[in-house]
Amino acid sequence: MATFTSVEDSSRKIHVQVARQIARRILSGGLQPLEKLPCELEMCDIFGVSRTSLRESIKLLSAKGLIESKPRVGTRVQGRNNWHFLDPQLMEWIQDLEDNQRFLAQFLGLRKSIEPEACALAAKHASVAQRKDLSIVFQRMTFAAQSHNMAQWTENDHLFHQLIFQSTGNQFFLPFSNILSTIFREFIDESAEGGRFCLAEHQRIYDAIMAGKSDAARLASQTLLNDENQRLAQVV
């Protein structure tokens, strides 16, 4: 616990600051599954917070599956199979890690499994309004690529994929749209091979969705996400 530091006043709530520090230690492997955290009084002293703030932190971490706290037993780190990886706040904490390549590579694996089907469903179910929104965003992506504006590209690439999940007609895909909002910018910065815009690959996805061609949209998405376009695919 010596690596923890007392929290400082900021716009972020005290209990969230404490939870973030503990979460980072768990996510980075500094605290191992089944490892016991110090007692409540010791942790209050380490972080310089009240018992109330610490208990709120413990509740937050427990809700995300990172720890388990029991009366007269103490607080222990949970195994990875209990972690709520799709929780937006947990994803933010993962992004904060100095070495987050493994997590981002695994997120790419998730995208490979889900996103092609989302594109296929969007080609079939996207409304007129959703197709119009997708068209506007793709025009912005095209301009960003032509002008080599990476910031504008990243913003609209994020919106492009988010709109696809929102256009599937399947509410169970919507949480992935929210997850993209949390991690997508970090992922694009880290995964795009050589800073390449991949405009042609996105063009094929866009054309297939606008034409209502599900199989073509699925294939185009698989092409975008293949290992040749994603350097994080090599991280294990």
Tab-separated table of C-alpha atoms in Angstrom:
chain	number	residue	atom	x	y	z
A	1	MET	CA	0.000	0.000	0.000
A	2	ALA	CA	3.018	2.307	0.129
A	3	THR	CA	2.410	3.293	-3.496
A	4	PHE	CA	-0.909	4.946	-2.627
A	5	THR	CA	-0.979	8.658	-1.913
A	6	SER	CA	-3.374	10.917	-0.067
A	7	VAL	CA	-6.056	12.424	-2.277
A	8	GLU	CA	-6.377	16.096	-3.069
A	9	ASP	CA	-9.370	18.353	-3.408
A	10	SER	CA	-10.513	18.616	-6.995
A	11	SER	CA	-13.636	18.595	-9.121
A	12	ARG	CA	-13.615	14.802	-8.747
A	13	LYS	CA	-15.305	13.492	-5.609
A	14	ILE	CA	-12.964	12.287	-2.876
A	15	HIS	CA	-14.352	8.739	-2.775
A	16	VAL	CA	-13.949	8.435	-6.558
A	17	GLN	CA	-10.300	9.520	-6.308
A	18	VAL	CA	-9.661	6.840	-3.699
A	19	ALA	CA	-11.500	4.186	-5.725
A	20	ARG	CA	-9.507	5.111	-8.823
A	21	GLN	CA	-6.183	4.667	-7.015
A	22	ILE	CA	-7.157	1.253	-5.693
A	23	ALA	CA	-8.630	0.208	-9.048
A	24	ARG	CA	-5.446	1.166	-10.893
A	25	ARG	CA	-3.413	-1.025	-8.541
A	26	ILE	CA	-5.756	-3.943	-9.112
A	27	LEU	CA	-5.996	-3.520	-12.884
A	28	SER	CA	-2.223	-3.197	-13.263
A	29	GLY	CA	-1.582	-6.333	-11.203
A	30	GLY	CA	-0.097	-4.483	-8.244
A	31	LEU	CA	-2.794	-6.095	-6.119
A	32	GLN	CA	-3.486	-9.722	-6.923
A	33	PRO	CA	-6.744	-11.701	-6.666
A	34	LEU	CA	-7.505	-12.788	-3.085
A	35	GLU	CA	-4.965	-10.288	-1.746
A	36	LYS	CA	-6.293	-8.580	1.356
A	37	LEU	CA	-6.421	-4.793	1.625
A	38	PRO	CA	-5.355	-3.042	4.866
A	39	CYS	CA	-7.938	-2.430	7.552
A	40	GLU	CA	-10.292	0.529	7.366
A	41	LEU	CA	-8.365	2.728	9.805
A	42	GLU	CA	-5.076	2.133	8.009
A	43	MET	CA	-6.574	2.945	4.634
A	44	CYS	CA	-8.150	6.129	5.983
A	45	ASP	CA	-4.703	7.148	7.214
A	46	ILE	CA	-3.035	6.265	3.883
A	47	PHE	CA	-5.474	8.281	1.784
A	48	GLY	CA	-6.147	11.014	4.340
A	49	VAL	CA	-9.909	10.567	4.120
A	50	SER	CA	-12.792	9.949	6.488
A	51	ARG	CA	-14.389	6.565	7.100
A	52	THR	CA	-17.464	7.760	5.231
A	53	SER	CA	-15.449	8.551	2.085
A	54	LEU	CA	-13.523	5.289	2.286
A	55	ARG	CA	-16.702	3.244	2.671
A	56	GLU	CA	-18.165	4.970	-0.397
A	57	SER	CA	-15.006	4.002	-2.287
A	58	ILE	CA	-15.320	0.385	-1.181
A	59	LYS	CA	-18.967	0.329	-2.309
A	60	LEU	CA	-17.986	1.697	-5.703
A	61	LEU	CA	-15.227	-0.852	-6.221
A	62	SER	CA	-17.453	-3.689	-5.001
A	63	ALA	CA	-20.162	-2.697	-7.468
A	64	LYS	CA	-17.634	-3.090	-10.286
A	65	GLY	CA	-16.596	-6.549	-9.107
A	66	LEU	CA	-13.024	-5.536	-8.251
A	67	ILE	CA	-13.186	-6.277	-4.528
A	68	GLU	CA	-15.328	-8.069	-1.992
A	69	SER	CA	-15.792	-6.719	1.526
A	70	LYS	CA	-17.191	-8.786	4.395
A	71	PRO	CA	-17.685	-7.853	8.058
A	72	ARG	CA	-15.052	-9.318	10.396
A	73	VAL	CA	-13.281	-10.812	7.353
A	74	GLY	CA	-11.972	-7.743	5.577
A	75	THR	CA	-11.673	-6.618	1.967
A	76	ARG	CA	-10.087	-8.804	-0.689
A	77	VAL	CA	-9.392	-8.404	-4.399
A	78	GLN	CA	-11.766	-10.349	-6.619
A	79	GLY	CA	-10.660	-12.558	-9.501
A	80	ARG	CA	-10.824	-11.155	-13.050
A	81	ASN	CA	-13.883	-13.231	-13.864
A	82	ASN	CA	-15.820	-10.975	-11.476
A	83	TRP	CA	-14.665	-7.664	-12.967
A	84	HIS	CA	-17.302	-5.681	-14.862
A	85	PHE	CA	-15.131	-4.880	-17.864
A	86	LEU	CA	-17.939	-3.166	-19.775
A	87	ASP	CA	-18.607	-0.654	-17.008
A	88	PRO	CA	-17.850	2.818	-18.496
A	89	GLN	CA	-16.041	4.052	-15.381
A	90	LEU	CA	-13.932	0.911	-15.217
A	91	MET	CA	-13.021	1.472	-18.865
A	92	GLU	CA	-11.909	5.010	-17.971
A	93	TRP	CA	-9.658	3.630	-15.247
A	94	ILE	CA	-8.179	1.129	-17.698
A	95	GLN	CA	-7.392	4.000	-20.061
A	96	ASP	CA	-5.485	5.725	-17.242
A	97	LEU	CA	-3.042	2.844	-16.892
A	98	GLU	CA	0.501	3.396	-18.134
A	99	ASP	CA	0.461	-0.027	-19.775
A	100	ASN	CA	-3.013	-0.587	-21.206
A	101	GLN	CA	-1.999	-2.303	-24.448
A	102	ARG	CA	-3.223	-5.735	-23.377
A	103	PHE	CA	-6.653	-4.389	-22.476
A	104	LEU	CA	-6.924	-2.466	-25.744
A	105	ALA	CA	-5.912	-5.541	-27.737
A	106	GLN	CA	-8.592	-7.572	-25.977
A	107	PHE	CA	-11.088	-4.812	-26.720
A	108	LEU	CA	-10.156	-5.178	-30.397
A	109	GLY	CA	-11.022	-8.862	-30.080
A	110	LEU	CA	-14.436	-7.898	-28.759
A	111	ARG	CA	-14.958	-5.497	-31.650
A	112	LYS	CA	-14.057	-8.230	-34.141
A	113	SER	CA	-16.727	-10.460	-32.633
A	114	ILE	CA	-19.538	-7.913	-32.419
A	115	GLU	CA	-19.042	-4.988	-34.770
A	116	PRO	CA	-19.359	-6.835	-38.129
A	117	GLU	CA	-22.787	-8.105	-37.084
A	118	ALA	CA	-23.749	-4.606	-35.946
A	119	CYS	CA	-22.876	-3.315	-39.410
A	120	ALA	CA	-24.965	-6.056	-41.020
A	121	LEU	CA	-27.953	-5.210	-38.821
A	122	ALA	CA	-27.547	-1.479	-39.466
A	123	ALA	CA	-27.698	-2.126	-43.217
A	124	LYS	CA	-31.016	-3.844	-42.680
A	125	HIS	CA	-32.646	-1.735	-39.951
A	126	ALA	CA	-31.211	1.806	-40.042
A	127	SER	CA	-33.954	4.424	-40.329
A	128	VAL	CA	-33.961	7.212	-42.873
A	129	ALA	CA	-32.881	9.675	-40.179
A	130	GLN	CA	-30.050	7.390	-39.025
A	131	ARG	CA	-28.790	6.939	-42.589
A	132	LYS	CA	-28.835	10.715	-43.002
A	133	ASP	CA	-26.814	11.169	-39.810
A	134	LEU	CA	-24.341	8.511	-40.937
A	135	SER	CA	-23.964	10.283	-44.271
A	136	ILE	CA	-23.182	13.593	-42.592
A	137	VAL	CA	-20.595	12.004	-40.321
A	138	PHE	CA	-18.952	10.141	-43.199
A	139	GLN	CA	-18.671	13.374	-45.191
A	140	ARG	CA	-16.830	14.892	-42.243
A	141	MET	CA	-14.544	11.853	-42.069
A	142	THR	CA	-13.748	12.228	-45.749
A	143	PHE	CA	-12.873	15.900	-45.309
A	144	ALA	CA	-10.732	15.099	-42.248
A	145	ALA	CA	-8.803	12.414	-44.136
A	146	GLN	CA	-8.258	14.654	-47.153
A	147	SER	CA	-7.029	17.504	-44.951
A	148	HIS	CA	-4.989	15.150	-42.705
A	149	ASN	CA	-6.843	16.394	-39.631
A	150	MET	CA	-6.421	13.533	-37.155
A	151	ALA	CA	-8.399	15.210	-34.365
A	152	GLN	CA	-11.419	15.731	-36.606
A	153	TRP	CA	-11.052	12.206	-38.000
A	154	THR	CA	-10.976	10.634	-34.530
A	155	GLU	CA	-14.058	12.536	-33.386
A	156	ASN	CA	-16.128	11.573	-36.424
A	157	ASP	CA	-14.780	8.032	-36.651
A	158	HIS	CA	-16.056	7.585	-33.110
A	159	LEU	CA	-19.475	8.971	-34.110
A	160	PHE	CA	-19.553	6.771	-37.216
A	161	HIS	CA	-19.199	3.543	-35.260
A	162	GLN	CA	-21.449	4.774	-32.477
A	163	LEU	CA	-24.217	5.474	-34.995
A	164	ILE	CA	-23.862	1.981	-36.417
A	165	PHE	CA	-24.564	0.378	-33.039
A	166	GLN	CA	-27.495	2.737	-32.541
A	167	SER	CA	-28.901	1.735	-35.947
A	168	THR	CA	-29.018	-2.025	-35.414
A	169	GLY	CA	-32.629	-2.095	-34.274
A	170	ASN	CA	-31.443	-4.264	-31.366
A	171	GLN	CA	-31.357	-2.626	-27.940
A	172	PHE	CA	-28.736	-5.064	-26.647
A	173	PHE	CA	-26.204	-3.450	-28.975
A	174	LEU	CA	-26.743	-0.011	-27.428
A	175	PRO	CA	-24.387	-0.542	-24.441
A	176	PHE	CA	-21.522	-1.044	-26.885
A	177	SER	CA	-22.291	2.358	-28.333
A	178	ASN	CA	-21.843	3.783	-24.833
A	179	ILE	CA	-18.604	1.859	-24.324
A	180	LEU	CA	-17.218	3.288	-27.532
A	181	SER	CA	-17.910	6.745	-26.148
A	182	THR	CA	-15.592	5.960	-23.251
A	183	ILE	CA	-12.689	4.184	-24.915
A	184	PHE	CA	-12.887	4.805	-28.647
A	185	ARG	CA	-10.645	7.873	-28.845
A	186	GLU	CA	-7.900	6.122	-26.894
A	187	PHE	CA	-8.327	3.004	-29.017
A	188	ILE	CA	-8.109	4.877	-32.330
A	189	ASP	CA	-4.953	6.686	-31.236
A	190	GLU	CA	-3.288	3.423	-30.221
A	191	SER	CA	-4.543	1.011	-32.883
A	192	ALA	CA	-4.499	2.833	-36.223
A	193	GLU	CA	-1.482	1.476	-38.091
A	194	GLY	CA	0.964	4.303	-38.703
A	195	GLY	CA	-1.727	6.921	-38.099
A	196	ARG	CA	-3.520	5.773	-41.261
A	197	PHE	CA	-7.067	7.051	-41.760
A	198	CYS	CA	-8.487	3.843	-43.368
A	199	LEU	CA	-10.934	5.935	-45.381
A	200	ALA	CA	-11.398	3.310	-48.101
A	201	GLU	CA	-12.346	0.654	-45.517
A	202	HIS	CA	-14.891	2.970	-43.932
A	203	GLN	CA	-16.201	3.891	-47.371
A	204	ARG	CA	-17.051	0.237	-48.035
A	205	ILE	CA	-18.906	-0.042	-44.719
A	206	TYR	CA	-20.781	3.180	-45.421
A	207	ASP	CA	-21.731	2.213	-48.989
A	208	ALA	CA	-22.985	-1.213	-47.893
A	209	ILE	CA	-25.137	0.204	-45.082
A	210	MET	CA	-26.594	2.915	-47.304
A	211	ALA	CA	-27.383	0.305	-49.966
A	212	GLY	CA	-28.957	-2.042	-47.409
A	213	LYS	CA	-26.483	-4.839	-48.181
A	214	SER	CA	-25.983	-6.746	-44.928
A	215	ASP	CA	-23.429	-9.294	-46.135
A	216	ALA	CA	-21.295	-6.605	-47.750
A	217	ALA	CA	-21.444	-4.466	-44.603
A	218	ARG	CA	-20.357	-7.412	-42.449
A	219	LEU	CA	-17.444	-8.213	-44.755
A	220	ALA	CA	-16.351	-4.571	-44.946
A	221	SER	CA	-16.287	-4.346	-41.153
A	222	GLN	CA	-14.239	-7.530	-40.892
A	223	THR	CA	-11.755	-6.051	-43.346
A	224	LEU	CA	-11.422	-2.846	-41.336
A	225	LEU	CA	-10.776	-4.795	-38.143
A	226	ASN	CA	-8.343	-7.341	-39.565
A	227	ASP	CA	-4.817	-7.596	-38.201
A	228	GLU	CA	-3.213	-5.733	-41.103
A	229	ASN	CA	-5.108	-2.562	-40.177
A	230	GLN	CA	-4.753	-2.893	-36.391
A	231	ARG	CA	-1.316	-2.930	-34.808
A	232	LEU	CA	-2.788	-3.856	-31.413
A	233	ALA	CA	-3.761	-7.229	-32.849
A	234	GLN	CA	-0.191	-8.341	-32.161
A	235	VAL	CA	-0.432	-7.662	-28.419
A	236	VAL	CA	-1.213	-10.818	-26.418
